[in-house]
Amino acid sequence: LGSKVANTFRSGTYTELTTSESTILYRVWGGKASEIGPYWTRTAPRGPTQSAIDSALNPAWGNTATNVTKIQVPAGVKIYEGVSAPQGGLVGGGSQIFVPKVDASWIVK
């Protein structure tokens, strides 16, 4: 990953892996943030405020974190996993997974 993405992980540290089985991930979004994007978490969100803290979602970026999307990533997809870095005065520390290409058909309704 390039430095821009790597630096969203604490200490720029993450693990590159390929899913060996289908994997459930979550994304909080709203405002300027769209439903489909590269940043996800294994942790089911516990509300907008907690999500903003755990994922270091700077309010200036416009993600209101008021919506949640759940996806089921199939086996064989490359992902990058680590801990979210502090950003914009927020501590981070939550589960963070970067998925370069998310397919909308993975959304669990």
PDB file of N, CA and C in Angstrom:
ATOM      1  N   LEU A   1       0.839  -1.193   0.000  1.00  0.00           N
ATOM      2  CA  LEU A   1       0.000   0.000   0.000  1.00  0.00           C
ATOM      3  C   LEU A   1       0.875   1.245   0.000  1.00  0.00           C
ATOM      4  N   GLY A   2       0.393   2.296  -0.590  1.00  0.00           N
ATOM      5  CA  GLY A   2       1.120   3.559  -0.580  1.00  0.00           C
ATOM      6  C   GLY A   2       1.073   4.193   0.803  1.00  0.00           C
ATOM      7  N   SER A   3       1.919   5.183   1.027  1.00  0.00           N
ATOM      8  CA  SER A   3       2.025   5.794   2.352  1.00  0.00           C
ATOM      9  C   SER A   3       0.718   6.460   2.801  1.00  0.00           C
ATOM     10  N   LYS A   4      -0.049   7.018   1.870  1.00  0.00           N
ATOM     11  CA  LYS A   4      -1.304   7.684   2.237  1.00  0.00           C
ATOM     12  C   LYS A   4      -2.249   6.703   2.941  1.00  0.00           C
ATOM     13  N   VAL A   5      -2.374   5.496   2.402  1.00  0.00           N
ATOM     14  CA  VAL A   5      -3.235   4.478   3.013  1.00  0.00           C
ATOM     15  C   VAL A   5      -2.533   3.842   4.210  1.00  0.00           C
ATOM     16  N   ALA A   6      -1.258   3.513   4.073  1.00  0.00           N
ATOM     17  CA  ALA A   6      -0.513   2.870   5.167  1.00  0.00           C
ATOM     18  C   ALA A   6      -0.566   3.716   6.436  1.00  0.00           C
ATOM     19  N   ASN A   7      -0.519   5.031   6.294  1.00  0.00           N
ATOM     20  CA  ASN A   7      -0.522   5.910   7.460  1.00  0.00           C
ATOM     21  C   ASN A   7      -1.867   5.983   8.171  1.00  0.00           C
ATOM     22  N   THR A   8      -2.921   5.386   7.585  1.00  0.00           N
ATOM     23  CA  THR A   8      -4.204   5.320   8.280  1.00  0.00           C
ATOM     24  C   THR A   8      -4.211   4.169   9.283  1.00  0.00           C
ATOM     25  N   PHE A   9      -3.164   3.328   9.243  1.00  0.00           N
ATOM     26  CA  PHE A   9      -2.993   2.250  10.213  1.00  0.00           C
ATOM     27  C   PHE A   9      -2.003   2.702  11.277  1.00  0.00           C
ATOM     28  N   ARG A  10      -2.246   2.336  12.532  1.00  0.00           N
ATOM     29  CA  ARG A  10      -1.360   2.717  13.630  1.00  0.00           C
ATOM     30  C   ARG A  10       0.070   2.299  13.313  1.00  0.00           C
ATOM     31  N   SER A  11       1.000   3.238  13.419  1.00  0.00           N
ATOM     32  CA  SER A  11       2.428   3.049  13.125  1.00  0.00           C
ATOM     33  C   SER A  11       2.672   2.577  11.698  1.00  0.00           C
ATOM     34  N   GLY A  12       1.696   2.779  10.809  1.00  0.00           N
ATOM     35  CA  GLY A  12       1.845   2.350   9.413  1.00  0.00           C
ATOM     36  C   GLY A  12       1.933   0.839   9.267  1.00  0.00           C
ATOM     37  N   THR A  13       1.451   0.104  10.288  1.00  0.00           N
ATOM     38  CA  THR A  13       1.582  -1.346  10.316  1.00  0.00           C
ATOM     39  C   THR A  13       0.253  -2.026  10.010  1.00  0.00           C
ATOM     40  N   TYR A  14       0.283  -2.964   9.092  1.00  0.00           N
ATOM     41  CA  TYR A  14      -0.906  -3.729   8.711  1.00  0.00           C
ATOM     42  C   TYR A  14      -0.462  -5.083   8.187  1.00  0.00           C
ATOM     43  N   THR A  15      -1.417  -5.987   8.059  1.00  0.00           N
ATOM     44  CA  THR A  15      -1.158  -7.320   7.525  1.00  0.00           C
ATOM     45  C   THR A  15      -1.903  -7.477   6.217  1.00  0.00           C
ATOM     46  N   GLU A  16      -1.198  -7.909   5.189  1.00  0.00           N
ATOM     47  CA  GLU A  16      -1.834  -8.216   3.909  1.00  0.00           C
ATOM     48  C   GLU A  16      -2.241  -9.678   3.956  1.00  0.00           C
ATOM     49  N   LEU A  17      -3.511  -9.947   3.660  1.00  0.00           N
ATOM     50  CA  LEU A  17      -3.943 -11.330   3.634  1.00  0.00           C
ATOM     51  C   LEU A  17      -5.021 -11.532   2.587  1.00  0.00           C
ATOM     52  N   THR A  18      -5.243 -12.791   2.259  1.00  0.00           N
ATOM     53  CA  THR A  18      -6.308 -13.159   1.334  1.00  0.00           C
ATOM     54  C   THR A  18      -7.315 -13.954   2.139  1.00  0.00           C
ATOM     55  N   THR A  19      -8.578 -13.552   2.053  1.00  0.00           N
ATOM     56  CA  THR A  19      -9.603 -14.232   2.840  1.00  0.00           C
ATOM     57  C   THR A  19      -9.656 -15.709   2.466  1.00  0.00           C
ATOM     58  N   SER A  20      -9.716 -16.572   3.485  1.00  0.00           N
ATOM     59  CA  SER A  20      -9.769 -18.016   3.245  1.00  0.00           C
ATOM     60  C   SER A  20     -11.201 -18.533   3.314  1.00  0.00           C
ATOM     61  N   GLU A  21     -12.099 -17.696   3.847  1.00  0.00           N
ATOM     62  CA  GLU A  21     -13.521 -18.031   3.912  1.00  0.00           C
ATOM     63  C   GLU A  21     -14.300 -16.735   3.845  1.00  0.00           C
ATOM     64  N   SER A  22     -15.614 -16.825   3.675  1.00  0.00           N
ATOM     65  CA  SER A  22     -16.389 -15.582   3.610  1.00  0.00           C
ATOM     66  C   SER A  22     -16.267 -14.858   4.951  1.00  0.00           C
ATOM     67  N   THR A  23     -16.163 -13.537   4.871  1.00  0.00           N
ATOM     68  CA  THR A  23     -15.864 -12.707   6.035  1.00  0.00           C
ATOM     69  C   THR A  23     -16.848 -11.546   6.109  1.00  0.00           C
ATOM     70  N   ILE A  24     -17.433 -11.339   7.292  1.00  0.00           N
ATOM     71  CA  ILE A  24     -18.370 -10.227   7.504  1.00  0.00           C
ATOM     72  C   ILE A  24     -17.588  -8.984   7.936  1.00  0.00           C
ATOM     73  N   LEU A  25     -17.857  -7.857   7.264  1.00  0.00           N
ATOM     74  CA  LEU A  25     -17.255  -6.571   7.607  1.00  0.00           C
ATOM     75  C   LEU A  25     -18.342  -5.510   7.670  1.00  0.00           C
ATOM     76  N   TYR A  26     -18.035  -4.407   8.367  1.00  0.00           N
ATOM     77  CA  TYR A  26     -18.985  -3.310   8.543  1.00  0.00           C
ATOM     78  C   TYR A  26     -18.345  -1.987   8.138  1.00  0.00           C
ATOM     79  N   ARG A  27     -19.207  -1.069   7.682  1.00  0.00           N
ATOM     80  CA  ARG A  27     -18.757   0.286   7.329  1.00  0.00           C
ATOM     81  C   ARG A  27     -19.800   1.277   7.834  1.00  0.00           C
ATOM     82  N   VAL A  28     -19.331   2.314   8.521  1.00  0.00           N
ATOM     83  CA  VAL A  28     -20.235   3.408   8.895  1.00  0.00           C
ATOM     84  C   VAL A  28     -20.056   4.528   7.872  1.00  0.00           C
ATOM     85  N   TRP A  29     -21.147   5.159   7.538  1.00  0.00           N
ATOM     86  CA  TRP A  29     -21.103   6.191   6.498  1.00  0.00           C
ATOM     87  C   TRP A  29     -22.295   7.131   6.661  1.00  0.00           C
ATOM     88  N   GLY A  30     -22.251   8.201   5.924  1.00  0.00           N
ATOM     89  CA  GLY A  30     -23.309   9.207   5.923  1.00  0.00           C
ATOM     90  C   GLY A  30     -22.700  10.565   5.628  1.00  0.00           C
ATOM     91  N   GLY A  31     -23.537  11.536   5.330  1.00  0.00           N
ATOM     92  CA  GLY A  31     -23.022  12.857   4.972  1.00  0.00           C
ATOM     93  C   GLY A  31     -22.267  12.764   3.656  1.00  0.00           C
ATOM     94  N   LYS A  32     -20.981  13.129   3.669  1.00  0.00           N
ATOM     95  CA  LYS A  32     -20.164  13.102   2.455  1.00  0.00           C
ATOM     96  C   LYS A  32     -19.577  11.720   2.158  1.00  0.00           C
ATOM     97  N   ALA A  33     -19.689  10.792   3.096  1.00  0.00           N
ATOM     98  CA  ALA A  33     -19.129   9.444   2.915  1.00  0.00           C
ATOM     99  C   ALA A  33     -20.170   8.531   2.277  1.00  0.00           C
ATOM    100  N   SER A  34     -19.754   7.757   1.305  1.00  0.00           N
ATOM    101  CA  SER A  34     -20.674   6.878   0.594  1.00  0.00           C
ATOM    102  C   SER A  34     -20.715   5.478   1.213  1.00  0.00           C
ATOM    103  N   GLU A  35     -21.749   4.750   0.824  1.00  0.00           N
ATOM    104  CA  GLU A  35     -21.961   3.410   1.366  1.00  0.00           C
ATOM    105  C   GLU A  35     -20.829   2.457   1.019  1.00  0.00           C
ATOM    106  N   ILE A  36     -20.334   2.552  -0.193  1.00  0.00           N
ATOM    107  CA  ILE A  36     -19.248   1.681  -0.635  1.00  0.00           C
ATOM    108  C   ILE A  36     -17.951   2.480  -0.636  1.00  0.00           C
ATOM    109  N   GLY A  37     -16.951   1.936   0.011  1.00  0.00           N
ATOM    110  CA  GLY A  37     -15.645   2.570   0.076  1.00  0.00           C
ATOM    111  C   GLY A  37     -14.643   1.534   0.540  1.00  0.00           C
ATOM    112  N   PRO A  38     -13.380   1.892   0.635  1.00  0.00           N
ATOM    113  CA  PRO A  38     -12.356   0.900   0.957  1.00  0.00           C
ATOM    114  C   PRO A  38     -12.159   0.605   2.443  1.00  0.00           C
ATOM    115  N   TYR A  39     -12.680   1.445   3.340  1.00  0.00           N
ATOM    116  CA  TYR A  39     -12.410   1.260   4.774  1.00  0.00           C
ATOM    117  C   TYR A  39     -13.563   0.568   5.486  1.00  0.00           C
ATOM    118  N   TRP A  40     -13.247  -0.536   6.178  1.00  0.00           N
ATOM    119  CA  TRP A  40     -14.230  -1.383   6.854  1.00  0.00           C
ATOM    120  C   TRP A  40     -13.677  -1.807   8.208  1.00  0.00           C
ATOM    121  N   THR A  41     -14.496  -2.504   8.982  1.00  0.00           N
ATOM    122  CA  THR A  41     -14.076  -3.021  10.283  1.00  0.00           C
ATOM    123  C   THR A  41     -14.739  -4.371  10.530  1.00  0.00           C
ATOM    124  N   ARG A  42     -14.108  -5.186  11.369  1.00  0.00           N
ATOM    125  CA  ARG A  42     -14.718  -6.463  11.764  1.00  0.00           C
ATOM    126  C   ARG A  42     -15.715  -6.258  12.900  1.00  0.00           C
ATOM    127  N   THR A  43     -15.641  -5.105  13.561  1.00  0.00           N
ATOM    128  CA  THR A  43     -16.436  -4.833  14.751  1.00  0.00           C
ATOM    129  C   THR A  43     -17.776  -4.200  14.386  1.00  0.00           C
ATOM    130  N   ALA A  44     -18.864  -4.814  14.809  1.00  0.00           N
ATOM    131  CA  ALA A  44     -20.187  -4.221  14.569  1.00  0.00           C
ATOM    132  C   ALA A  44     -20.251  -2.874  15.282  1.00  0.00           C
ATOM    133  N   PRO A  45     -20.618  -1.799  14.588  1.00  0.00           N
ATOM    134  CA  PRO A  45     -20.644  -0.462  15.176  1.00  0.00           C
ATOM    135  C   PRO A  45     -21.603  -0.351  16.364  1.00  0.00           C
ATOM    136  N   ARG A  46     -21.204   0.451  17.363  1.00  0.00           N
ATOM    137  CA  ARG A  46     -22.018   0.684  18.551  1.00  0.00           C
ATOM    138  C   ARG A  46     -22.498   2.138  18.591  1.00  0.00           C
ATOM    139  N   GLY A  47     -22.694   2.734  17.443  1.00  0.00           N
ATOM    140  CA  GLY A  47     -23.191   4.098  17.374  1.00  0.00           C
ATOM    141  C   GLY A  47     -22.203   5.033  16.705  1.00  0.00           C
ATOM    142  N   PRO A  48     -22.700   6.172  16.206  1.00  0.00           N
ATOM    143  CA  PRO A  48     -21.858   7.115  15.471  1.00  0.00           C
ATOM    144  C   PRO A  48     -20.668   7.650  16.262  1.00  0.00           C
ATOM    145  N   THR A  49     -20.874   8.002  17.528  1.00  0.00           N
ATOM    146  CA  THR A  49     -19.778   8.581  18.310  1.00  0.00           C
ATOM    147  C   THR A  49     -18.668   7.563  18.532  1.00  0.00           C
ATOM    148  N   GLN A  50     -19.040   6.353  18.961  1.00  0.00           N
ATOM    149  CA  GLN A  50     -18.031   5.318  19.202  1.00  0.00           C
ATOM    150  C   GLN A  50     -17.302   4.962  17.906  1.00  0.00           C
ATOM    151  N   SER A  51     -18.026   4.898  16.797  1.00  0.00           N
ATOM    152  CA  SER A  51     -17.401   4.597  15.503  1.00  0.00           C
ATOM    153  C   SER A  51     -16.399   5.677  15.113  1.00  0.00           C
ATOM    154  N   ALA A  52     -16.767   6.937  15.339  1.00  0.00           N
ATOM    155  CA  ALA A  52     -15.873   8.050  15.008  1.00  0.00           C
ATOM    156  C   ALA A  52     -14.593   7.972  15.842  1.00  0.00           C
ATOM    157  N   ILE A  53     -14.724   7.602  17.113  1.00  0.00           N
ATOM    158  CA  ILE A  53     -13.552   7.482  17.982  1.00  0.00           C
ATOM    159  C   ILE A  53     -12.679   6.309  17.542  1.00  0.00           C
ATOM    160  N   ASP A  54     -13.282   5.121  17.417  1.00  0.00           N
ATOM    161  CA  ASP A  54     -12.530   3.910  17.089  1.00  0.00           C
ATOM    162  C   ASP A  54     -11.828   3.991  15.735  1.00  0.00           C
ATOM    163  N   SER A  55     -12.509   4.587  14.767  1.00  0.00           N
ATOM    164  CA  SER A  55     -11.950   4.660  13.414  1.00  0.00           C
ATOM    165  C   SER A  55     -11.270   5.989  13.117  1.00  0.00           C
ATOM    166  N   ALA A  56     -11.209   6.878  14.111  1.00  0.00           N
ATOM    167  CA  ALA A  56     -10.609   8.207  13.955  1.00  0.00           C
ATOM    168  C   ALA A  56     -11.204   8.931  12.750  1.00  0.00           C
ATOM    169  N   LEU A  57     -12.533   9.019  12.738  1.00  0.00           N
ATOM    170  CA  LEU A  57     -13.242   9.696  11.650  1.00  0.00           C
ATOM    171  C   LEU A  57     -13.335  11.182  11.968  1.00  0.00           C
ATOM    172  N   ASN A  58     -12.428  11.945  11.404  1.00  0.00           N
ATOM    173  CA  ASN A  58     -12.393  13.386  11.619  1.00  0.00           C
ATOM    174  C   ASN A  58     -13.694  14.001  11.086  1.00  0.00           C
ATOM    175  N   PRO A  59     -14.461  14.728  11.917  1.00  0.00           N
ATOM    176  CA  PRO A  59     -15.711  15.336  11.461  1.00  0.00           C
ATOM    177  C   PRO A  59     -15.532  16.236  10.236  1.00  0.00           C
ATOM    178  N   ALA A  60     -14.347  16.807  10.071  1.00  0.00           N
ATOM    179  CA  ALA A  60     -14.082  17.680   8.916  1.00  0.00           C
ATOM    180  C   ALA A  60     -14.188  16.917   7.598  1.00  0.00           C
ATOM    181  N   TRP A  61     -14.046  15.611   7.638  1.00  0.00           N
ATOM    182  CA  TRP A  61     -14.141  14.805   6.411  1.00  0.00           C
ATOM    183  C   TRP A  61     -15.584  14.625   5.963  1.00  0.00           C
ATOM    184  N   GLY A  62     -16.546  14.911   6.862  1.00  0.00           N
ATOM    185  CA  GLY A  62     -17.954  14.865   6.478  1.00  0.00           C
ATOM    186  C   GLY A  62     -18.633  13.513   6.620  1.00  0.00           C
ATOM    187  N   ASN A  63     -17.987  12.524   7.256  1.00  0.00           N
ATOM    188  CA  ASN A  63     -18.639  11.235   7.481  1.00  0.00           C
ATOM    189  C   ASN A  63     -19.421  11.333   8.790  1.00  0.00           C
ATOM    190  N   THR A  64     -20.752  11.314   8.691  1.00  0.00           N
ATOM    191  CA  THR A  64     -21.591  11.439   9.875  1.00  0.00           C
ATOM    192  C   THR A  64     -21.723  10.112  10.641  1.00  0.00           C
ATOM    193  N   ALA A  65     -21.318   9.008  10.029  1.00  0.00           N
ATOM    194  CA  ALA A  65     -21.353   7.671  10.644  1.00  0.00           C
ATOM    195  C   ALA A  65     -22.749   7.290  11.132  1.00  0.00           C
ATOM    196  N   THR A  66     -23.788   7.799  10.478  1.00  0.00           N
ATOM    197  CA  THR A  66     -25.156   7.534  10.906  1.00  0.00           C
ATOM    198  C   THR A  66     -25.774   6.308  10.235  1.00  0.00           C
ATOM    199  N   ASN A  67     -25.102   5.769   9.237  1.00  0.00           N
ATOM    200  CA  ASN A  67     -25.588   4.573   8.540  1.00  0.00           C
ATOM    201  C   ASN A  67     -24.550   3.465   8.681  1.00  0.00           C
ATOM    202  N   VAL A  68     -25.012   2.228   8.629  1.00  0.00           N
ATOM    203  CA  VAL A  68     -24.122   1.074   8.705  1.00  0.00           C
ATOM    204  C   VAL A  68     -24.419   0.143   7.535  1.00  0.00           C
ATOM    205  N   THR A  69     -23.371  -0.307   6.871  1.00  0.00           N
ATOM    206  CA  THR A  69     -23.506  -1.312   5.820  1.00  0.00           C
ATOM    207  C   THR A  69     -22.683  -2.519   6.222  1.00  0.00           C
ATOM    208  N   LYS A  70     -23.273  -3.685   6.023  1.00  0.00           N
ATOM    209  CA  LYS A  70     -22.627  -4.965   6.327  1.00  0.00           C
ATOM    210  C   LYS A  70     -22.375  -5.668   5.002  1.00  0.00           C
ATOM    211  N   ILE A  71     -21.154  -6.165   4.830  1.00  0.00           N
ATOM    212  CA  ILE A  71     -20.846  -6.924   3.611  1.00  0.00           C
ATOM    213  C   ILE A  71     -20.322  -8.302   3.993  1.00  0.00           C
ATOM    214  N   GLN A  72     -20.477  -9.224   3.049  1.00  0.00           N
ATOM    215  CA  GLN A  72     -19.907 -10.552   3.205  1.00  0.00           C
ATOM    216  C   GLN A  72     -18.887 -10.701   2.078  1.00  0.00           C
ATOM    217  N   VAL A  73     -17.611 -10.606   2.466  1.00  0.00           N
ATOM    218  CA  VAL A  73     -16.513 -10.693   1.503  1.00  0.00           C
ATOM    219  C   VAL A  73     -16.256 -12.173   1.231  1.00  0.00           C
ATOM    220  N   PRO A  74     -16.263 -12.576  -0.038  1.00  0.00           N
ATOM    221  CA  PRO A  74     -16.042 -13.997  -0.331  1.00  0.00           C
ATOM    222  C   PRO A  74     -14.586 -14.419  -0.113  1.00  0.00           C
ATOM    223  N   ALA A  75     -14.362 -15.700  -0.059  1.00  0.00           N
ATOM    224  CA  ALA A  75     -12.999 -16.228   0.035  1.00  0.00           C
ATOM    225  C   ALA A  75     -12.220 -15.808  -1.207  1.00  0.00           C
ATOM    226  N   GLY A  76     -10.925 -15.595  -1.031  1.00  0.00           N
ATOM    227  CA  GLY A  76     -10.057 -15.279  -2.161  1.00  0.00           C
ATOM    228  C   GLY A  76      -9.841 -13.804  -2.438  1.00  0.00           C
ATOM    229  N   VAL A  77     -10.313 -12.927  -1.541  1.00  0.00           N
ATOM    230  CA  VAL A  77     -10.173 -11.476  -1.733  1.00  0.00           C
ATOM    231  C   VAL A  77      -9.015 -10.962  -0.883  1.00  0.00           C
ATOM    232  N   LYS A  78      -8.141 -10.166  -1.499  1.00  0.00           N
ATOM    233  CA  LYS A  78      -7.010  -9.578  -0.778  1.00  0.00           C
ATOM    234  C   LYS A  78      -7.482  -8.384   0.037  1.00  0.00           C
ATOM    235  N   ILE A  79      -7.132  -8.389   1.336  1.00  0.00           N
ATOM    236  CA  ILE A  79      -7.467  -7.287   2.233  1.00  0.00           C
ATOM    237  C   ILE A  79      -6.225  -6.915   3.039  1.00  0.00           C
ATOM    238  N   TYR A  80      -6.277  -5.745   3.651  1.00  0.00           N
ATOM    239  CA  TYR A  80      -5.183  -5.242   4.480  1.00  0.00           C
ATOM    240  C   TYR A  80      -5.785  -4.902   5.837  1.00  0.00           C
ATOM    241  N   GLU A  81      -5.264  -5.501   6.890  1.00  0.00           N
ATOM    242  CA  GLU A  81      -5.887  -5.384   8.200  1.00  0.00           C
ATOM    243  C   GLU A  81      -4.915  -4.878   9.251  1.00  0.00           C
ATOM    244  N   GLY A  82      -5.435  -4.028  10.139  1.00  0.00           N
ATOM    245  CA  GLY A  82      -4.628  -3.517  11.242  1.00  0.00           C
ATOM    246  C   GLY A  82      -5.496  -2.726  12.196  1.00  0.00           C
ATOM    247  N   VAL A  83      -4.856  -1.798  12.897  1.00  0.00           N
ATOM    248  CA  VAL A  83      -5.523  -0.950  13.881  1.00  0.00           C
ATOM    249  C   VAL A  83      -5.531   0.470  13.330  1.00  0.00           C
ATOM    250  N   SER A  84      -6.674   1.149  13.440  1.00  0.00           N
ATOM    251  CA  SER A  84      -6.754   2.508  12.897  1.00  0.00           C
ATOM    252  C   SER A  84      -5.845   3.458  13.674  1.00  0.00           C
ATOM    253  N   ALA A  85      -5.166   4.302  12.933  1.00  0.00           N
ATOM    254  CA  ALA A  85      -4.225   5.269  13.505  1.00  0.00           C
ATOM    255  C   ALA A  85      -4.962   6.477  14.058  1.00  0.00           C
ATOM    256  N   PRO A  86      -4.349   7.179  15.025  1.00  0.00           N
ATOM    257  CA  PRO A  86      -4.918   8.454  15.474  1.00  0.00           C
ATOM    258  C   PRO A  86      -4.883   9.451  14.308  1.00  0.00           C
ATOM    259  N   GLN A  87      -5.953  10.213  14.157  1.00  0.00           N
ATOM    260  CA  GLN A  87      -6.018  11.223  13.096  1.00  0.00           C
ATOM    261  C   GLN A  87      -6.925  12.353  13.552  1.00  0.00           C
ATOM    262  N   GLY A  88      -6.603  13.551  13.191  1.00  0.00           N
ATOM    263  CA  GLY A  88      -7.469  14.691  13.461  1.00  0.00           C
ATOM    264  C   GLY A  88      -7.841  14.850  14.927  1.00  0.00           C
ATOM    265  N   GLY A  89      -6.944  14.493  15.846  1.00  0.00           N
ATOM    266  CA  GLY A  89      -7.225  14.616  17.263  1.00  0.00           C
ATOM    267  C   GLY A  89      -8.011  13.461  17.859  1.00  0.00           C
ATOM    268  N   LEU A  90      -8.363  12.472  17.036  1.00  0.00           N
ATOM    269  CA  LEU A  90      -9.097  11.300  17.514  1.00  0.00           C
ATOM    270  C   LEU A  90      -8.127  10.142  17.713  1.00  0.00           C
ATOM    271  N   VAL A  91      -8.394   9.317  18.716  1.00  0.00           N
ATOM    272  CA  VAL A  91      -7.421   8.299  19.115  1.00  0.00           C
ATOM    273  C   VAL A  91      -7.332   7.085  18.202  1.00  0.00           C
ATOM    274  N   GLY A  92      -8.404   6.732  17.500  1.00  0.00           N
ATOM    275  CA  GLY A  92      -8.372   5.517  16.683  1.00  0.00           C
ATOM    276  C   GLY A  92      -8.291   4.298  17.587  1.00  0.00           C
ATOM    277  N   GLY A  93      -7.627   3.259  17.107  1.00  0.00           N
ATOM    278  CA  GLY A  93      -7.446   2.054  17.905  1.00  0.00           C
ATOM    279  C   GLY A  93      -8.418   0.941  17.601  1.00  0.00           C
ATOM    280  N   GLY A  94      -9.367   1.194  16.719  1.00  0.00           N
ATOM    281  CA  GLY A  94     -10.334   0.154  16.360  1.00  0.00           C
ATOM    282  C   GLY A  94      -9.828  -0.710  15.219  1.00  0.00           C
ATOM    283  N   SER A  95     -10.527  -1.798  14.985  1.00  0.00           N
ATOM    284  CA  SER A  95     -10.236  -2.688  13.856  1.00  0.00           C
ATOM    285  C   SER A  95     -10.406  -1.904  12.554  1.00  0.00           C
ATOM    286  N   GLN A  96      -9.418  -2.010  11.678  1.00  0.00           N
ATOM    287  CA  GLN A  96      -9.520  -1.352  10.369  1.00  0.00           C
ATOM    288  C   GLN A  96      -9.100  -2.322   9.289  1.00  0.00           C
ATOM    289  N   ILE A  97      -9.913  -2.404   8.262  1.00  0.00           N
ATOM    290  CA  ILE A  97      -9.602  -3.250   7.116  1.00  0.00           C
ATOM    291  C   ILE A  97      -9.761  -2.413   5.861  1.00  0.00           C
ATOM    292  N   PHE A  98      -8.716  -2.415   5.046  1.00  0.00           N
ATOM    293  CA  PHE A  98      -8.733  -1.717   3.762  1.00  0.00           C
ATOM    294  C   PHE A  98      -8.996  -2.762   2.687  1.00  0.00           C
ATOM    295  N   VAL A  99     -10.088  -2.582   1.949  1.00  0.00           N
ATOM    296  CA  VAL A  99     -10.465  -3.491   0.855  1.00  0.00           C
ATOM    297  C   VAL A  99     -10.383  -2.665  -0.425  1.00  0.00           C
ATOM    298  N   PRO A 100      -9.361  -2.900  -1.263  1.00  0.00           N
ATOM    299  CA  PRO A 100      -9.170  -2.056  -2.442  1.00  0.00           C
ATOM    300  C   PRO A 100     -10.365  -2.003  -3.394  1.00  0.00           C
ATOM    301  N   LYS A 101     -11.039  -3.145  -3.612  1.00  0.00           N
ATOM    302  CA  LYS A 101     -12.173  -3.164  -4.541  1.00  0.00           C
ATOM    303  C   LYS A 101     -13.326  -3.912  -3.895  1.00  0.00           C
ATOM    304  N   VAL A 102     -14.367  -3.146  -3.515  1.00  0.00           N
ATOM    305  CA  VAL A 102     -15.550  -3.726  -2.894  1.00  0.00           C
ATOM    306  C   VAL A 102     -16.625  -3.875  -3.952  1.00  0.00           C
ATOM    307  N   ASP A 103     -17.211  -5.047  -4.019  1.00  0.00           N
ATOM    308  CA  ASP A 103     -18.279  -5.321  -4.978  1.00  0.00           C
ATOM    309  C   ASP A 103     -19.616  -5.091  -4.271  1.00  0.00           C
ATOM    310  N   ALA A 104     -20.485  -4.270  -4.841  1.00  0.00           N
ATOM    311  CA  ALA A 104     -21.781  -3.953  -4.223  1.00  0.00           C
ATOM    312  C   ALA A 104     -22.634  -5.206  -4.009  1.00  0.00           C
ATOM    313  N   SER A 105     -22.370  -6.273  -4.745  1.00  0.00           N
ATOM    314  CA  SER A 105     -23.141  -7.504  -4.570  1.00  0.00           C
ATOM    315  C   SER A 105     -22.809  -8.182  -3.235  1.00  0.00           C
ATOM    316  N   TRP A 106     -21.774  -7.752  -2.546  1.00  0.00           N
ATOM    317  CA  TRP A 106     -21.416  -8.313  -1.245  1.00  0.00           C
ATOM    318  C   TRP A 106     -22.290  -7.775  -0.114  1.00  0.00           C
ATOM    319  N   ILE A 107     -23.060  -6.712  -0.376  1.00  0.00           N
ATOM    320  CA  ILE A 107     -23.885  -6.106   0.678  1.00  0.00           C
ATOM    321  C   ILE A 107     -24.905  -7.109   1.180  1.00  0.00           C
ATOM    322  N   VAL A 108     -24.982  -7.222   2.510  1.00  0.00           N
ATOM    323  CA  VAL A 108     -25.944  -8.098   3.164  1.00  0.00           C
ATOM    324  C   VAL A 108     -27.146  -7.240   3.535  1.00  0.00           C
ATOM    325  N   LYS A 109     -28.293  -7.573   3.027  1.00  0.00           N
ATOM    326  CA  LYS A 109     -29.520  -6.798   3.300  1.00  0.00           C
ATOM    327  C   LYS A 109     -30.194  -7.286   4.562  1.00  0.00           C
TER     328      LYS A 109
END
